[in-house]
mmCIF file of C-alpha atoms in Angstrom:
data_model
loop_
_atom_site.group_PDB
_atom_site.id
_atom_site.type_symbol
_atom_site.label_atom_id
_atom_site.label_comp_id
_atom_site.label_asym_id
_atom_site.label_seq_id
_atom_site.Cartn_x
_atom_site.Cartn_y
_atom_site.Cartn_z
ATOM 1 C CA MET V 1352 0.000 0.000 0.000
ATOM 2 C CA LEU V 1353 1.033 3.572 -0.609
ATOM 3 C CA ARG V 1354 1.514 5.822 2.437
ATOM 4 C CA ILE V 1355 0.982 9.534 1.907
ATOM 5 C CA GLY V 1356 1.745 12.128 4.557
ATOM 6 C CA LEU V 1357 -0.584 15.126 4.472
ATOM 7 C CA THR V 1358 0.024 18.277 6.465
ATOM 8 C CA GLY V 1359 -0.135 22.051 6.393
ATOM 9 C CA GLY V 1360 -0.320 24.992 8.740
ATOM 10 C CA MET V 1361 -3.437 25.886 10.714
ATOM 11 C CA GLY V 1362 -6.058 27.354 8.410
ATOM 12 C CA ALA V 1363 -4.462 25.999 5.225
ATOM 13 C CA GLY V 1364 -7.419 23.750 4.361
ATOM 14 C CA LYS V 1365 -5.832 20.375 4.994
ATOM 15 C CA SER V 1366 -9.205 18.836 5.832
ATOM 16 C CA THR V 1367 -10.541 19.970 2.455
ATOM 17 C CA VAL V 1368 -7.752 18.145 0.635
ATOM 18 C CA ALA V 1369 -8.284 15.059 2.826
ATOM 19 C CA ARG V 1370 -11.990 15.070 1.948
ATOM 20 C CA ILE V 1371 -11.275 15.241 -1.785
ATOM 21 C CA LEU V 1372 -8.783 12.378 -1.527
ATOM 22 C CA ALA V 1373 -11.296 10.324 0.458
ATOM 23 C CA GLU V 1374 -13.892 10.877 -2.265
ATOM 24 C CA HIS V 1375 -11.406 9.422 -4.749
ATOM 25 C CA GLY V 1376 -10.977 6.321 -2.594
ATOM 26 C CA ALA V 1377 -8.104 7.108 -0.243
ATOM 27 C CA VAL V 1378 -8.128 5.670 3.276
ATOM 28 C CA ILE V 1379 -7.787 8.648 5.617
ATOM 29 C CA VAL V 1380 -5.981 8.148 8.915
ATOM 30 C CA ASP V 1381 -6.554 11.355 10.876
ATOM 31 C CA SER V 1382 -4.109 11.826 13.752
ATOM 32 C CA ASP V 1383 -6.272 14.425 15.503
ATOM 33 C CA LEU V 1384 -9.311 12.138 15.461
ATOM 34 C CA ILE V 1385 -7.236 9.220 16.741
ATOM 35 C CA ALA V 1386 -5.801 11.376 19.540
ATOM 36 C CA ARG V 1387 -9.352 12.108 20.684
ATOM 37 C CA GLU V 1388 -10.524 8.534 20.222
ATOM 38 C CA VAL V 1389 -7.851 7.012 22.479
ATOM 39 C CA VAL V 1390 -8.863 9.208 25.424
ATOM 40 C CA ALA V 1391 -12.633 9.008 24.981
ATOM 41 C CA PRO V 1392 -14.774 8.014 28.005
ATOM 42 C CA GLY V 1393 -14.295 4.374 28.922
ATOM 43 C CA THR V 1394 -10.855 4.012 27.300
ATOM 44 C CA GLU V 1395 -7.648 2.880 28.940
ATOM 45 C CA GLY V 1396 -6.119 6.143 27.771
ATOM 46 C CA LEU V 1397 -8.506 8.312 29.754
ATOM 47 C CA ALA V 1398 -8.106 6.086 32.805
ATOM 48 C CA ALA V 1399 -4.327 6.448 32.590
ATOM 49 C CA LEU V 1400 -4.590 10.228 32.309
ATOM 50 C CA VAL V 1401 -6.838 10.400 35.369
ATOM 51 C CA GLU V 1402 -4.381 8.283 37.328
ATOM 52 C CA ALA V 1403 -1.485 10.491 36.251
ATOM 53 C CA PHE V 1404 -3.054 13.947 36.501
ATOM 54 C CA GLY V 1405 -6.054 13.592 38.825
ATOM 55 C CA ALA V 1406 -9.818 13.219 38.511
ATOM 56 C CA ASP V 1407 -10.303 16.973 38.084
ATOM 57 C CA ILE V 1408 -9.269 16.652 34.430
ATOM 58 C CA LEU V 1409 -12.728 15.152 33.825
ATOM 59 C CA ALA V 1410 -15.708 17.263 32.789
ATOM 60 C CA ALA V 1411 -19.108 16.791 34.421
ATOM 61 C CA ASP V 1412 -20.152 14.273 31.757
ATOM 62 C CA GLY V 1413 -17.055 12.127 32.320
ATOM 63 C CA SER V 1414 -15.235 13.260 29.198
ATOM 64 C CA LEU V 1415 -11.752 14.776 29.159
ATOM 65 C CA ASP V 1416 -11.647 18.474 30.040
ATOM 66 C CA ARG V 1417 -8.858 19.402 27.650
ATOM 67 C CA PRO V 1418 -8.109 22.911 28.953
ATOM 68 C CA VAL V 1419 -7.713 21.565 32.487
ATOM 69 C CA LEU V 1420 -5.426 18.787 31.277
ATOM 70 C CA ALA V 1421 -3.400 21.244 29.192
ATOM 71 C CA ALA V 1422 -2.873 23.511 32.199
ATOM 72 C CA LYS V 1423 -1.392 20.577 34.097
ATOM 73 C CA ALA V 1424 0.387 18.698 31.337
ATOM 74 C CA PHE V 1425 2.158 21.705 29.848
ATOM 75 C CA ALA V 1426 3.233 23.193 33.152
ATOM 76 C CA ASP V 1427 6.734 21.718 32.812
ATOM 77 C CA ASP V 1428 8.785 19.284 30.752
ATOM 78 C CA GLU V 1429 8.244 16.390 33.149
ATOM 79 C CA ALA V 1430 4.458 16.701 33.008
ATOM 80 C CA ARG V 1431 4.505 17.007 29.217
ATOM 81 C CA ALA V 1432 6.712 13.914 28.962
ATOM 82 C CA LYS V 1433 4.253 12.036 31.182
ATOM 83 C CA LEU V 1434 1.361 13.026 28.907
ATOM 84 C CA ASN V 1435 3.268 11.946 25.804
ATOM 85 C CA SER V 1436 4.258 8.628 27.370
ATOM 86 C CA ILE V 1437 0.562 7.837 27.831
ATOM 87 C CA THR V 1438 -0.949 9.124 24.602
ATOM 88 C CA HIS V 1439 1.747 8.552 21.981
ATOM 89 C CA PRO V 1440 1.870 4.741 22.262
ATOM 90 C CA LEU V 1441 -1.934 4.569 22.126
ATOM 91 C CA VAL V 1442 -2.067 6.806 19.056
ATOM 92 C CA GLY V 1443 0.682 4.758 17.423
ATOM 93 C CA LYS V 1444 -1.082 1.484 18.154
ATOM 94 C CA ARG V 1445 -4.422 2.720 16.784
ATOM 95 C CA THR V 1446 -2.730 4.181 13.710
ATOM 96 C CA ALA V 1447 -1.057 0.845 13.013
ATOM 97 C CA GLU V 1448 -4.403 -0.941 13.396
ATOM 98 C CA LEU V 1449 -6.099 1.334 10.864
ATOM 99 C CA ILE V 1450 -3.258 1.019 8.374
ATOM 100 C CA GLY V 1451 -3.174 -2.754 8.856
ATOM 101 C CA ALA V 1452 -6.899 -2.980 8.124
ATOM 102 C CA ALA V 1453 -6.561 -1.139 4.803
ATOM 103 C CA PRO V 1454 -6.598 -3.145 1.556
ATOM 104 C CA ALA V 1455 -3.294 -4.240 0.039
ATOM 105 C CA ASP V 1456 -3.852 -1.882 -2.891
ATOM 106 C CA GLY V 1457 -4.944 0.991 -0.686
ATOM 107 C CA ILE V 1458 -3.702 4.547 -0.800
ATOM 108 C CA ILE V 1459 -3.324 5.589 2.831
ATOM 109 C CA VAL V 1460 -3.377 9.307 3.582
ATOM 110 C CA GLN V 1461 -2.066 10.061 7.050
ATOM 111 C CA ASP V 1462 -3.359 13.471 8.070
ATOM 112 C CA ILE V 1463 -0.721 14.603 10.589
ATOM 113 C CA PRO V 1464 -0.679 18.230 11.742
ATOM 114 C CA LEU V 1465 2.821 17.930 13.247
ATOM 115 C CA LEU V 1466 4.347 15.736 10.542
ATOM 116 C CA VAL V 1467 7.204 18.177 9.946
ATOM 117 C CA GLU V 1468 7.771 19.003 13.603
ATOM 118 C CA ASN V 1469 7.985 15.304 14.523
ATOM 119 C CA GLY V 1470 10.334 14.378 11.667
ATOM 120 C CA LEU V 1471 7.918 11.896 10.060
ATOM 121 C CA ALA V 1472 8.375 12.872 6.394
ATOM 122 C CA PRO V 1473 11.051 10.217 5.587
ATOM 123 C CA PHE V 1474 8.686 7.456 6.758
ATOM 124 C CA MET V 1475 6.121 8.334 4.059
ATOM 125 C CA ASN V 1476 6.258 7.363 0.401
ATOM 126 C CA LEU V 1477 5.160 10.872 -0.498
ATOM 127 C CA VAL V 1478 4.459 14.092 1.420
ATOM 128 C CA LEU V 1479 1.712 16.520 0.426
ATOM 129 C CA ILE V 1480 1.847 20.007 1.894
ATOM 130 C CA VAL V 1481 -1.208 22.257 1.699
ATOM 131 C CA ASP V 1482 0.414 25.644 1.202
ATOM 132 C CA VAL V 1483 -1.218 28.969 2.044
ATOM 133 C CA PRO V 1484 0.584 32.198 3.075
ATOM 134 C CA ALA V 1485 0.543 32.783 6.825
ATOM 135 C CA GLU V 1486 -1.422 36.033 6.620
ATOM 136 C CA THR V 1487 -4.177 34.308 4.629
ATOM 137 C CA ARG V 1488 -4.319 31.490 7.166
ATOM 138 C CA ILE V 1489 -4.584 33.982 10.017
ATOM 139 C CA ARG V 1490 -7.451 35.763 8.268
ATOM 140 C CA ARG V 1491 -9.277 32.450 7.749
ATOM 141 C CA LEU V 1492 -8.841 31.451 11.395
ATOM 142 C CA VAL V 1493 -10.197 34.782 12.551
ATOM 143 C CA GLU V 1494 -13.087 35.041 10.071
ATOM 144 C CA PHE V 1495 -14.247 31.445 9.800
ATOM 145 C CA ARG V 1496 -13.237 29.832 13.101
ATOM 146 C CA GLY V 1497 -13.591 32.790 15.426
ATOM 147 C CA VAL V 1498 -10.037 32.506 16.732
ATOM 148 C CA PRO V 1499 -8.724 35.781 18.224
ATOM 149 C CA GLU V 1500 -6.005 37.210 15.985
ATOM 150 C CA ASN V 1501 -3.313 37.218 18.678
ATOM 151 C CA ASP V 1502 -4.093 33.578 19.456
ATOM 152 C CA ALA V 1503 -4.004 32.649 15.753
ATOM 153 C CA ARG V 1504 -0.619 34.307 15.316
ATOM 154 C CA ALA V 1505 0.765 32.604 18.417
ATOM 155 C CA ARG V 1506 -0.418 29.169 17.310
ATOM 156 C CA ILE V 1507 1.021 29.580 13.827
ATOM 157 C CA ALA V 1508 4.328 30.847 15.234
ATOM 158 C CA ALA V 1509 4.570 27.700 17.384
ATOM 159 C CA GLN V 1510 4.334 25.423 14.336
ATOM 160 C CA ALA V 1511 6.854 24.660 11.603
ATOM 161 C CA THR V 1512 7.621 27.533 9.263
ATOM 162 C CA ASP V 1513 6.455 27.595 5.658
ATOM 163 C CA GLU V 1514 10.080 27.069 4.592
ATOM 164 C CA GLN V 1515 10.411 23.970 6.791
ATOM 165 C CA ARG V 1516 7.242 22.475 5.319
ATOM 166 C CA ARG V 1517 8.284 23.226 1.751
ATOM 167 C CA ALA V 1518 11.631 21.519 2.349
ATOM 168 C CA VAL V 1519 9.885 18.149 2.910
ATOM 169 C CA ALA V 1520 7.128 18.653 0.319
ATOM 170 C CA ASP V 1521 7.113 16.258 -2.606
ATOM 171 C CA VAL V 1522 3.892 17.967 -3.673
ATOM 172 C CA LEU V 1523 2.991 21.544 -2.764
ATOM 173 C CA LEU V 1524 -0.743 22.159 -3.063
ATOM 174 C CA ASP V 1525 -1.535 25.856 -3.321
ATOM 175 C CA ASN V 1526 -4.855 26.367 -1.537
ATOM 176 C CA SER V 1527 -4.755 30.157 -1.387
ATOM 177 C CA GLY V 1528 -7.264 30.593 -4.224
ATOM 178 C CA PRO V 1529 -11.064 30.708 -4.176
ATOM 179 C CA GLU V 1530 -13.143 27.879 -2.745
ATOM 180 C CA GLY V 1531 -13.015 24.782 -4.955
ATOM 181 C CA ALA V 1532 -9.913 25.863 -6.883
ATOM 182 C CA VAL V 1533 -7.749 23.114 -5.381
ATOM 183 C CA GLU V 1534 -10.161 20.286 -6.286
ATOM 184 C CA PRO V 1535 -9.091 19.750 -9.945
ATOM 185 C CA VAL V 1536 -5.453 19.925 -8.847
ATOM 186 C CA VAL V 1537 -5.998 17.124 -6.332
ATOM 187 C CA HIS V 1538 -7.961 15.131 -8.917
ATOM 188 C CA GLU V 1539 -5.073 15.336 -11.390
ATOM 189 C CA LEU V 1540 -2.611 14.409 -8.656
ATOM 190 C CA TRP V 1541 -4.695 11.333 -7.822
ATOM 191 C CA GLU V 1542 -5.025 10.136 -11.410
ATOM 192 C CA ARG V 1543 -1.561 10.942 -12.713
ATOM 193 C CA ARG V 1544 0.667 10.313 -9.709
ATOM 194 C CA LEU V 1545 -0.922 8.598 -6.714
ATOM 195 C CA VAL V 1546 -2.745 5.781 -8.539
ATOM 196 C CA PRO V 1547 0.265 4.916 -10.767
ATOM 197 C CA PHE V 1548 2.587 5.206 -7.763
ATOM 198 C CA GLU V 1549 0.508 2.698 -5.777
ATOM 199 C CA ARG V 1550 0.409 0.314 -8.734
ATOM 200 C CA ASN V 1551 4.170 0.573 -9.266
ATOM 201 C CA LEU V 1552 4.828 0.021 -5.567
ATOM 202 C CA ARG V 1553 2.568 -3.024 -5.424
ATOM 203 C CA THR V 1554 4.015 -4.607 -8.572
ATOM 204 C CA GLY V 1555 7.651 -3.671 -7.966
ATOM 205 C CA THR V 1556 7.851 -1.501 -11.073
ATOM 206 C CA ALA V 1557 10.217 1.429 -11.475
ATOM 207 C CA ALA V 1558 8.967 4.640 -13.065
ATOM 208 C CA GLU V 1559 10.640 5.630 -16.314
ATOM 209 C CA ALA V 1560 12.188 9.002 -17.022
ATOM 210 C CA GLY V 1561 12.065 10.813 -20.322
ATOM 211 C CA ALA V 1562 15.051 10.406 -22.620
ATOM 212 C CA GLU V 1563 15.436 14.065 -23.547
ATOM 213 C CA LEU V 1564 17.762 16.496 -21.812
ATOM 214 C CA VAL V 1565 16.127 19.283 -19.834
ATOM 215 C CA THR V 1566 17.508 22.543 -18.534
ATOM 216 C CA THR V 1567 18.813 22.600 -15.009
ATOM 217 C CA ASP V 1568 16.070 22.185 -12.400
ATOM 218 C CA PRO V 1569 16.868 24.139 -9.210
ATOM 219 C CA GLY V 1570 14.697 21.664 -7.310
ATOM 220 C CA TRP V 1571 16.868 18.619 -8.059
ATOM 221 C CA ALA V 1572 19.073 19.017 -4.971
ATOM 222 C CA ALA V 1573 16.116 19.249 -2.576
ATOM 223 C CA GLN V 1574 14.336 16.351 -4.295
ATOM 224 C CA ALA V 1575 17.469 14.233 -3.940
ATOM 225 C CA GLN V 1576 17.705 15.039 -0.230
ATOM 226 C CA ARG V 1577 14.126 13.868 0.299
ATOM 227 C CA LEU V 1578 14.923 10.567 -1.449
ATOM 228 C CA ILE V 1579 18.124 10.211 0.566
ATOM 229 C CA ALA V 1580 16.159 10.666 3.810
ATOM 230 C CA ARG V 1581 13.768 7.860 2.762
ATOM 231 C CA LEU V 1582 16.662 5.648 1.705
ATOM 232 C CA ARG V 1583 18.294 6.101 5.112
ATOM 233 C CA VAL V 1584 15.110 4.826 6.740
ATOM 234 C CA ALA V 1585 14.892 1.889 4.323
ATOM 235 C CA CYS V 1586 18.555 0.942 4.741
ATOM 236 C CA GLY V 1587 18.614 1.207 8.505
ATOM 237 C CA GLY V 1588 22.228 0.907 9.623
ATOM 238 C CA ALA V 1589 23.372 -0.920 6.488
ATOM 239 C CA ALA V 1590 24.366 2.178 4.526
ATOM 240 C CA SER V 1591 27.726 3.781 5.242
ATOM 241 C CA SER V 1592 26.909 6.707 2.957
ATOM 242 C CA ILE V 1593 24.177 7.878 0.582
ATOM 243 C CA GLU V 1594 25.022 10.532 -2.014
ATOM 244 C CA HIS V 1595 23.428 12.451 -4.867
ATOM 245 C CA ILE V 1596 25.686 11.871 -7.873
ATOM 246 C CA GLY V 1597 25.541 12.140 -11.654
ATOM 247 C CA PRO V 1598 24.431 14.951 -13.973
ATOM 248 C CA THR V 1599 21.558 16.206 -11.798
ATOM 249 C CA ALA V 1600 24.059 16.835 -8.998
ATOM 250 C CA VAL V 1601 25.836 19.409 -11.214
ATOM 251 C CA PRO V 1602 23.575 22.486 -11.185
ATOM 252 C CA GLU V 1603 24.873 24.200 -14.317
ATOM 253 C CA LEU V 1604 24.454 21.231 -16.662
ATOM 254 C CA PRO V 1605 21.344 20.121 -18.560
ATOM 255 C CA ALA V 1606 20.471 16.479 -17.883
ATOM 256 C CA ARG V 1607 17.742 13.885 -18.048
ATOM 257 C CA ASP V 1608 15.180 14.445 -15.310
ATOM 258 C CA LEU V 1609 16.458 11.393 -13.440
ATOM 259 C CA LEU V 1610 18.033 11.594 -10.003
ATOM 260 C CA ASP V 1611 21.102 9.407 -9.488
ATOM 261 C CA ILE V 1612 21.704 8.254 -5.905
ATOM 262 C CA ARG V 1613 24.577 6.083 -4.693
ATOM 263 C CA VAL V 1614 24.144 3.931 -1.593
ATOM 264 C CA SER V 1615 27.377 2.524 -0.185
ATOM 265 C CA ILE V 1616 27.246 -0.413 2.200
ATOM 266 C CA ALA V 1617 30.073 -2.070 4.112
ATOM 267 C CA ASP V 1618 28.797 -5.655 4.155
ATOM 268 C CA ALA V 1619 28.207 -7.537 0.901
ATOM 269 C CA ALA V 1620 26.151 -10.117 2.816
ATOM 270 C CA ALA V 1621 23.544 -7.406 3.464
ATOM 271 C CA LEU V 1622 22.813 -6.866 -0.238
ATOM 272 C CA ASP V 1623 19.918 -9.327 -0.569
ATOM 273 C CA GLY V 1624 18.102 -8.155 2.531
ATOM 274 C CA LEU V 1625 18.649 -4.556 1.541
ATOM 275 C CA CYS V 1626 17.127 -5.253 -1.871
ATOM 276 C CA ASP V 1627 13.895 -6.408 -0.198
ATOM 277 C CA ALA V 1628 13.829 -3.393 2.132
ATOM 278 C CA LEU V 1629 14.327 -0.956 -0.731
ATOM 279 C CA THR V 1630 11.593 -2.590 -2.808
ATOM 280 C CA ALA V 1631 9.126 -2.404 0.076
ATOM 281 C CA SER V 1632 9.984 1.274 0.536
ATOM 282 C CA GLY V 1633 9.241 2.233 -3.055
ATOM 283 C CA PHE V 1634 12.618 1.606 -4.691
ATOM 284 C CA PRO V 1635 12.169 -1.570 -6.783
ATOM 285 C CA PRO V 1636 15.081 -3.273 -8.566
ATOM 286 C CA LEU V 1637 15.828 -2.475 -12.182
ATOM 287 C CA ALA V 1638 16.456 -5.196 -14.745
ATOM 288 C CA GLY V 1639 19.979 -6.606 -14.540
ATOM 289 C CA GLY V 1640 22.483 -4.709 -16.613
ATOM 290 C CA ALA V 1641 20.185 -1.754 -17.203
ATOM 291 C CA ASN V 1642 21.492 1.788 -17.145
ATOM 292 C CA ASP V 1643 25.168 0.793 -17.322
ATOM 293 C CA ALA V 1644 25.465 -0.964 -13.980
ATOM 294 C CA GLU V 1645 29.025 -1.444 -12.813
ATOM 295 C CA PRO V 1646 30.285 -4.886 -11.692
ATOM 296 C CA GLY V 1647 28.889 -5.765 -8.266
ATOM 297 C CA GLU V 1648 26.406 -2.930 -8.373
ATOM 298 C CA ARG V 1649 22.680 -3.409 -7.680
ATOM 299 C CA LEU V 1650 20.386 -0.988 -9.459
ATOM 300 C CA HIS V 1651 17.041 0.147 -8.110
ATOM 301 C CA GLY V 1652 14.593 2.704 -9.386
ATOM 302 C CA SER V 1653 11.812 4.799 -7.917
ATOM 303 C CA ALA V 1654 8.184 3.685 -8.069
ATOM 304 C CA ASP V 1655 7.085 7.330 -7.989
ATOM 305 C CA PRO V 1656 6.128 8.434 -11.519
ATOM 306 C CA GLY V 1657 6.577 12.021 -10.427
ATOM 307 C CA ARG V 1658 10.193 11.514 -9.375
ATOM 308 C CA PRO V 1659 12.130 8.914 -11.427
ATOM 309 C CA ALA V 1660 15.493 7.925 -9.992
ATOM 310 C CA ILE V 1661 18.297 5.392 -10.148
ATOM 311 C CA VAL V 1662 19.584 4.070 -6.838
ATOM 312 C CA ARG V 1663 23.016 2.447 -7.165
ATOM 313 C CA VAL V 1664 23.747 0.094 -4.273
ATOM 314 C CA GLN V 1665 27.458 -0.648 -4.023
ATOM 315 C CA VAL V 1666 29.708 -2.398 -1.535
ATOM 316 C CA ALA V 1667 32.161 0.181 -0.251
ATOM 317 C CA GLU V 1668 35.829 -0.585 -0.748
ATOM 318 C CA GLN V 1669 37.534 -1.523 2.501
ATOM 319 C CA GLY V 1670 40.858 -0.179 3.629
ATOM 320 C CA GLY V 1671 42.737 2.312 1.503
ATOM 321 C CA SER V 1672 46.142 3.869 1.098
#
């Protein structure tokens, strides 16, 4: 299954994009909803919070009084760590259950407000960022949600910056236009990238790049870094280094729109297991001998039709002069 990370700043319209994707057939896993579900009345999560923070965190109807809990849990680092130690494992367990229940050919969209802040981007096959300028988001929060302007500005300032989100964005969805303007963009994304990506991932098929040379793309370096971050997760401790190489690593030269990544590993015995891990992570093997493989080199591609790549897995030379 394909795992998509979806995030954006407060007021960006992330829920709108999630709704459109759900209408196309995506399985939505909403972190905010899960966080509320695991501490609903009658759950082990709420019982654990009461034991840790006291019965006064309960409202009259037995539900969690969130402002009271926040006042206690965010009073100091120790209290916040206690809260996280209770809720995070429960959220993780429920998230895993929902993902595990999805069909094998499913496209999972994980709606995670703090995806960037928690460093989760490399664990997704693709990251979608709903992008709206901060001033527009503040206006929306004030006008449509009734949030006081000072509060809106403080909340936005406490989140990741627009630049930090854009750095992890494989797809930047501009939702600053009129209502409904983003819908055809999401539809095209679904048909032309997400559905083929899922199919390629499931069948172990690498996406092909065009043969023609293109002018230098200033985004190549950032795109390569996002792939490298995913490859580090897939390789675990097996990789001694992962580098962006080849023509796209030379900014002033035209090249095929094909990222070239070299993964060096120290142990030749790890090659077979690494091949399976890369395939499961969206980097399926290429046919033997394709693309001028060097002796002892394993070639993988990218299943993402929006970002073709060659991943060259090589055993690093030991010793030296």
